[in-house]
Short mmCIF file of N, CA and C in Angstrom, two decimals:
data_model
loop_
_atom_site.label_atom_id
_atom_site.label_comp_id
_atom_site.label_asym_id
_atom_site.label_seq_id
_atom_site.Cartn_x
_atom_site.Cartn_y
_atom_site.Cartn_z
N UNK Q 1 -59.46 -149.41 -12.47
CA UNK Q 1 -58.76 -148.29 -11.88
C UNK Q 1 -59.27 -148.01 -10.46
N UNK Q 2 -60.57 -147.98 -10.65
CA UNK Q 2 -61.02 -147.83 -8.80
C UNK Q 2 -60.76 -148.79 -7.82
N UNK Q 3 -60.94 -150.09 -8.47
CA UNK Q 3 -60.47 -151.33 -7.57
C UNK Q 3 -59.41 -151.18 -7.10
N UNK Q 4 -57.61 -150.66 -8.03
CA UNK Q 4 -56.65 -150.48 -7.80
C UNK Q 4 -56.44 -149.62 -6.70
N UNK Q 5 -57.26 -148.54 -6.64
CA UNK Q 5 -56.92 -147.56 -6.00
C UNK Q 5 -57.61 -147.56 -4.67
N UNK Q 6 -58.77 -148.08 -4.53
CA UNK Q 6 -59.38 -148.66 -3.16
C UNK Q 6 -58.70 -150.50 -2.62
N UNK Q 7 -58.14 -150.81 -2.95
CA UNK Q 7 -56.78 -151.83 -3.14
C UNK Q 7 -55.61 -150.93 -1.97
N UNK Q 8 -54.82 -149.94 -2.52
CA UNK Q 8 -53.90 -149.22 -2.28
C UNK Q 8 -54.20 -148.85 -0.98
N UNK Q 9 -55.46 -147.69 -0.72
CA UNK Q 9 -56.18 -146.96 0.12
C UNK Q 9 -56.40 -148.09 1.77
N UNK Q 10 -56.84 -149.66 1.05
CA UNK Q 10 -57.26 -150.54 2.29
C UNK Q 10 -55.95 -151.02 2.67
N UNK Q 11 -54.51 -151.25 1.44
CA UNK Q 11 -53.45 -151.29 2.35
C UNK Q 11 -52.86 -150.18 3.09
N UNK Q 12 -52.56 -149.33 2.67
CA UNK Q 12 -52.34 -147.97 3.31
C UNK Q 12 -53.22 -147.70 4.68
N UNK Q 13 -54.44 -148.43 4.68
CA UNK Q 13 -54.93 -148.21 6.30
C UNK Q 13 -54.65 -149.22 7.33
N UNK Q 14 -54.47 -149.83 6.73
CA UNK Q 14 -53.93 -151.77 7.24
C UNK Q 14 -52.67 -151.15 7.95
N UNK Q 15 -51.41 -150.74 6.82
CA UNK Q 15 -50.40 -150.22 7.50
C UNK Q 15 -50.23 -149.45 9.14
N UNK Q 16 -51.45 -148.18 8.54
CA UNK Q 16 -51.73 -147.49 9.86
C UNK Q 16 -52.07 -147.50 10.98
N UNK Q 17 -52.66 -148.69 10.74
CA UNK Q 17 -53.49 -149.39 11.46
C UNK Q 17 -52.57 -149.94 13.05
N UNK Q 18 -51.74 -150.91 12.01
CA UNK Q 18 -50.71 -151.91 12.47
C UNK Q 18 -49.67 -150.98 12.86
N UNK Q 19 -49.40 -149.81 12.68
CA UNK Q 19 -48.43 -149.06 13.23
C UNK Q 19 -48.89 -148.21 14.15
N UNK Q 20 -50.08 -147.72 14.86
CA UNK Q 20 -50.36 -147.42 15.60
C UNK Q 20 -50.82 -148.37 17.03
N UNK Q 21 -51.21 -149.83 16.50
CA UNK Q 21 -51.30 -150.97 17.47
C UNK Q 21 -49.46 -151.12 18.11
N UNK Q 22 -48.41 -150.83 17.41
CA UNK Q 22 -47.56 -150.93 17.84
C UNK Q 22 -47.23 -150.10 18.62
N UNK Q 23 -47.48 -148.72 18.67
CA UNK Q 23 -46.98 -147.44 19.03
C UNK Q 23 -48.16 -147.65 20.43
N UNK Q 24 -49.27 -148.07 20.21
CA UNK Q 24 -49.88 -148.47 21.39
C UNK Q 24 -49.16 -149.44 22.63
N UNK Q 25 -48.77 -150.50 21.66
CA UNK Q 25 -47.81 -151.48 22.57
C UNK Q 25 -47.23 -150.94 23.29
N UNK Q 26 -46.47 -149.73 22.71
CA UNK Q 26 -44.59 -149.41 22.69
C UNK Q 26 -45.15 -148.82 24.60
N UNK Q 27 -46.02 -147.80 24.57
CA UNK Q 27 -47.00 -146.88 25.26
C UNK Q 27 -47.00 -147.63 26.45
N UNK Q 28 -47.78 -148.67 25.83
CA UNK Q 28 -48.16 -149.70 27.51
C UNK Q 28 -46.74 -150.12 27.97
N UNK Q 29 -45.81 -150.77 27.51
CA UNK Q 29 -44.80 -151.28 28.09
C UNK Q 29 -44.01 -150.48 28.61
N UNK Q 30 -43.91 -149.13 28.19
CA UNK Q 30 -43.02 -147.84 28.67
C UNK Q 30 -43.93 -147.63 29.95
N UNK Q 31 -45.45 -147.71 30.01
CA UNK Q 31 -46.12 -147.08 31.13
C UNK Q 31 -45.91 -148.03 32.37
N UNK Q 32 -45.76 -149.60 31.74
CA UNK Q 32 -45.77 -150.70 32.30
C UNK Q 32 -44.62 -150.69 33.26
N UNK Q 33 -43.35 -150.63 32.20
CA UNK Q 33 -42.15 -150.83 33.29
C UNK Q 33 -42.17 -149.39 34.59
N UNK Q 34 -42.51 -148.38 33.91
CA UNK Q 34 -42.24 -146.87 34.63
C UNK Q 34 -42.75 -147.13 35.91
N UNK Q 35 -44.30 -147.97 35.68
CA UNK Q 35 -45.10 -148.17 36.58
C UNK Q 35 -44.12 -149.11 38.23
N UNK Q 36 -44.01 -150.38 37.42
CA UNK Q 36 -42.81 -151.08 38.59
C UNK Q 36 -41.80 -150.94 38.95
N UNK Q 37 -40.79 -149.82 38.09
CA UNK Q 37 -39.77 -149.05 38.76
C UNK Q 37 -40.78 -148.31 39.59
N UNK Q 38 -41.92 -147.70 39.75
CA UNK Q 38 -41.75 -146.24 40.74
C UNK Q 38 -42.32 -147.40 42.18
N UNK Q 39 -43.08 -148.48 41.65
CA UNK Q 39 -43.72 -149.56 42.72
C UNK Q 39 -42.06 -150.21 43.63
N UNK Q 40 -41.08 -150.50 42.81
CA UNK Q 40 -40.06 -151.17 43.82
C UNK Q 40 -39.68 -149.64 44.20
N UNK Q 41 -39.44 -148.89 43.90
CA UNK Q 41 -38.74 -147.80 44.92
C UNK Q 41 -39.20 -147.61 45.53
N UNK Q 42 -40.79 -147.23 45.91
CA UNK Q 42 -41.75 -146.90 46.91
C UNK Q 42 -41.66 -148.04 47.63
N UNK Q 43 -41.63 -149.05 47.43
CA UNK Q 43 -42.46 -149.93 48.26
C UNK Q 43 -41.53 -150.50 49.57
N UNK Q 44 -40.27 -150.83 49.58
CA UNK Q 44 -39.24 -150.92 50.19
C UNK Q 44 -39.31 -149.38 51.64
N UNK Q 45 -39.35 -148.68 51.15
CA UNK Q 45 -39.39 -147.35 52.23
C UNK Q 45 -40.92 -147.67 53.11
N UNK Q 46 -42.15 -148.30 52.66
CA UNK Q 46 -43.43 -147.98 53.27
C UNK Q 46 -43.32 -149.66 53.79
N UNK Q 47 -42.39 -150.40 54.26
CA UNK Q 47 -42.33 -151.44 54.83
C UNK Q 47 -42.32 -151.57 56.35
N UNK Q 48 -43.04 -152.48 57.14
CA UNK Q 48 -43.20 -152.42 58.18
C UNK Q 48 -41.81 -152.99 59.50
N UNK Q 49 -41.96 -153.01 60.66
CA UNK Q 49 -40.72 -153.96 61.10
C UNK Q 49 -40.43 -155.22 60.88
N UNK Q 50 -41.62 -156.21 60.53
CA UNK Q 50 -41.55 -157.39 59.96
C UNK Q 50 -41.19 -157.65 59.16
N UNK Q 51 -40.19 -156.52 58.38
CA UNK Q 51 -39.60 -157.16 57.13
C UNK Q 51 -38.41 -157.79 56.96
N UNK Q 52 -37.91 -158.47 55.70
CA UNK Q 52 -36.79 -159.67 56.08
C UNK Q 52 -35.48 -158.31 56.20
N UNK Q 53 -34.39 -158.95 56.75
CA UNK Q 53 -33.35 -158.45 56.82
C UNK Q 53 -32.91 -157.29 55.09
N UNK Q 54 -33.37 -158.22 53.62
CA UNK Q 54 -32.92 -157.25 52.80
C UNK Q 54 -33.81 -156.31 52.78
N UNK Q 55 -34.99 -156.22 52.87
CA UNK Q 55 -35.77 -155.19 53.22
C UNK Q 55 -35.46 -154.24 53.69
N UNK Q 56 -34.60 -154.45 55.24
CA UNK Q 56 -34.42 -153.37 55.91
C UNK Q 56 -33.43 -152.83 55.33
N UNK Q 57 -32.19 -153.51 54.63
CA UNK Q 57 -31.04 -152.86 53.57
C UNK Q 57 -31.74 -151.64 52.66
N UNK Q 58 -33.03 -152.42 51.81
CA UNK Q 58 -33.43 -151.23 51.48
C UNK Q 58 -33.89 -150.39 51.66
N UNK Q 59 -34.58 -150.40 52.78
CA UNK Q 59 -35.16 -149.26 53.46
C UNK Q 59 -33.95 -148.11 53.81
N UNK Q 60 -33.04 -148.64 54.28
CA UNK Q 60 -31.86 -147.78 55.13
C UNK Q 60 -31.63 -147.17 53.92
N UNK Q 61 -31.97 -147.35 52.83
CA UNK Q 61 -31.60 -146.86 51.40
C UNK Q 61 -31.95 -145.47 51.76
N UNK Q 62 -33.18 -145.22 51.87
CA UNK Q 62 -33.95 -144.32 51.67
C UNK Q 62 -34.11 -143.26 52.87
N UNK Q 63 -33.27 -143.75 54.29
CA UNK Q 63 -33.17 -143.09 55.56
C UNK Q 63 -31.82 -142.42 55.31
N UNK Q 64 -31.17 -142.66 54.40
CA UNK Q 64 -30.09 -141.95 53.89
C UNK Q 64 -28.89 -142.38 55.39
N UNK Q 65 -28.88 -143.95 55.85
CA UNK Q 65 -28.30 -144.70 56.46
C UNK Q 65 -26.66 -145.12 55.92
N UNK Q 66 -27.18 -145.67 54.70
CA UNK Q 66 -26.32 -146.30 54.16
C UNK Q 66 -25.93 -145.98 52.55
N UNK Q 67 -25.96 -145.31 52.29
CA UNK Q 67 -25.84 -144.19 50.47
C UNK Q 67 -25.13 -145.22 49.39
N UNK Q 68 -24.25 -146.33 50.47
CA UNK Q 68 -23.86 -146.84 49.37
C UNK Q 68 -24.09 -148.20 48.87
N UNK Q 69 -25.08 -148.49 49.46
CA UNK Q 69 -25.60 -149.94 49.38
C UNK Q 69 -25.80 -150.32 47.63
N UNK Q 70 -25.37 -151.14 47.10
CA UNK Q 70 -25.27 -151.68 45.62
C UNK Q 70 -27.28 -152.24 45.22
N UNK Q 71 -26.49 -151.84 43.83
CA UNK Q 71 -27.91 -151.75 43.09
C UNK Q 71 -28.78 -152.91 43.67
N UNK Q 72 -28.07 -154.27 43.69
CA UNK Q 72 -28.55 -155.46 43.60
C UNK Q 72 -29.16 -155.43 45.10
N UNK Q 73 -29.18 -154.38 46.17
CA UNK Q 73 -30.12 -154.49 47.09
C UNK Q 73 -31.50 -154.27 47.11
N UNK Q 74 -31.31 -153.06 45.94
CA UNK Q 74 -32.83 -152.37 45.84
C UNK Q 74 -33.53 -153.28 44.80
N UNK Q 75 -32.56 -153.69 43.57
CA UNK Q 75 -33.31 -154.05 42.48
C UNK Q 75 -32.73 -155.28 42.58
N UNK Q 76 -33.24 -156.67 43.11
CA UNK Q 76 -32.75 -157.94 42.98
C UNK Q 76 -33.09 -158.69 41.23
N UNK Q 77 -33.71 -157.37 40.42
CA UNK Q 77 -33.35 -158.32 39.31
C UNK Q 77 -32.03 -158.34 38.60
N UNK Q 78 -31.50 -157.28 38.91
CA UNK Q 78 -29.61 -157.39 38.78
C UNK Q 78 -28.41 -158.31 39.44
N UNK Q 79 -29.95 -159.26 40.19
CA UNK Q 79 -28.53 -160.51 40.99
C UNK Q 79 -28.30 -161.34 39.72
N UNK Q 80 -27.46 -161.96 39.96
CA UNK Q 80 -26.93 -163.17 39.04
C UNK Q 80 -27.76 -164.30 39.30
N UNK Q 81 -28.51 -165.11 38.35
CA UNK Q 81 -29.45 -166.03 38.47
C UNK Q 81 -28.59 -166.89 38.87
N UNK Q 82 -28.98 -167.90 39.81
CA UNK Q 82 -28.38 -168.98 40.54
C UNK Q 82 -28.16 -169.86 39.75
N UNK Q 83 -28.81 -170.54 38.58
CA UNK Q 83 -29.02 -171.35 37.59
C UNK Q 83 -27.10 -171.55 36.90
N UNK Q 84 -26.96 -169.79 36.68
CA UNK Q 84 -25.55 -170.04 35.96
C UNK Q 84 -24.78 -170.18 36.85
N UNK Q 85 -25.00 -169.59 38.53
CA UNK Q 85 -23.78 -169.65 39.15
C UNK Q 85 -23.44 -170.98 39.54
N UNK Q 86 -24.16 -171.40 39.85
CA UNK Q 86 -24.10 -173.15 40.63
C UNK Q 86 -23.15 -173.81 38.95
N UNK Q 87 -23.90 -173.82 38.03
CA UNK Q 87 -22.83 -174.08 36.85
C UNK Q 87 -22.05 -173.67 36.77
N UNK Q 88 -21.49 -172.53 36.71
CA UNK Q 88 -19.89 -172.04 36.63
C UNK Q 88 -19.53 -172.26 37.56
N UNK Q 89 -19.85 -172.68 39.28
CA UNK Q 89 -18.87 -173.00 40.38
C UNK Q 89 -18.52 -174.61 40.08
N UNK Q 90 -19.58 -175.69 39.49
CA UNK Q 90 -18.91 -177.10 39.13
C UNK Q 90 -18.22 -177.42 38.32
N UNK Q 91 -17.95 -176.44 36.80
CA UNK Q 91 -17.04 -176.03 35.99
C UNK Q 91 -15.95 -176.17 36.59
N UNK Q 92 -16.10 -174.97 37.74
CA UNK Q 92 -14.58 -174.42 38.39
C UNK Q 92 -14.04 -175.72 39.00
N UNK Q 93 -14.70 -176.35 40.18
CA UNK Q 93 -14.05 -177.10 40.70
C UNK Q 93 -14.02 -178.65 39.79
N UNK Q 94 -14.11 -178.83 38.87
CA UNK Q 94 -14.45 -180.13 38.13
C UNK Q 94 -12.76 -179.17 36.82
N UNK Q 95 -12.55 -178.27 36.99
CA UNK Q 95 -11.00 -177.92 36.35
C UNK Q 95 -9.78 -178.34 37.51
N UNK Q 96 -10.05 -178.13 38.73
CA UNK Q 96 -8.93 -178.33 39.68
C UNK Q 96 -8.54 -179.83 39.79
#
């Protein structure tokens, strides 16, 4: 009976265990991304004149230049990976 029940007790902490290592995870990756969203928004505005041409797109972001400049200036991980486009343009012309 005690074995059973110190049995139960070491899974029941195992569980807790493992569900708080997750809830830890969950923590870091929420702090993680929050962290490099607030790093690309900042960082684009505190850029010097040497920066490349999209740079300065995003900067003008933030001089309230240009209001309507598309996501994919500020956040280039919303471009379309080149990988598929170059494939779907030899698709295209390999149909004509």
């Amino acid at each position: 009976m005690y074995i059973c029940i110190s049995i139960y007790f070491q899974k029941l902490n195992h569980r807790q265990e493992i569900r708080r290592k997750k809830e830890r995870e969950r923590e870091a990756l929420i702090l993680m991304f929050g962290l490099g969203a607030i790093i690309m928004i900042i960082s684009p505005a505190n850029k010097h004149n040497d920066a490349s041409p999209h740079d300065v797109k995003a900067s003008s972001l933030f001089s309230h230049q240009s209001p309507t400049l598309p996501r994919e200036t500020v956040f280039p991980m919303f471009l379309p990976r080149r990988r598929h486009a170059s494939v779907a343009s030899e698709a295209f012309l390999f149909r004509r």
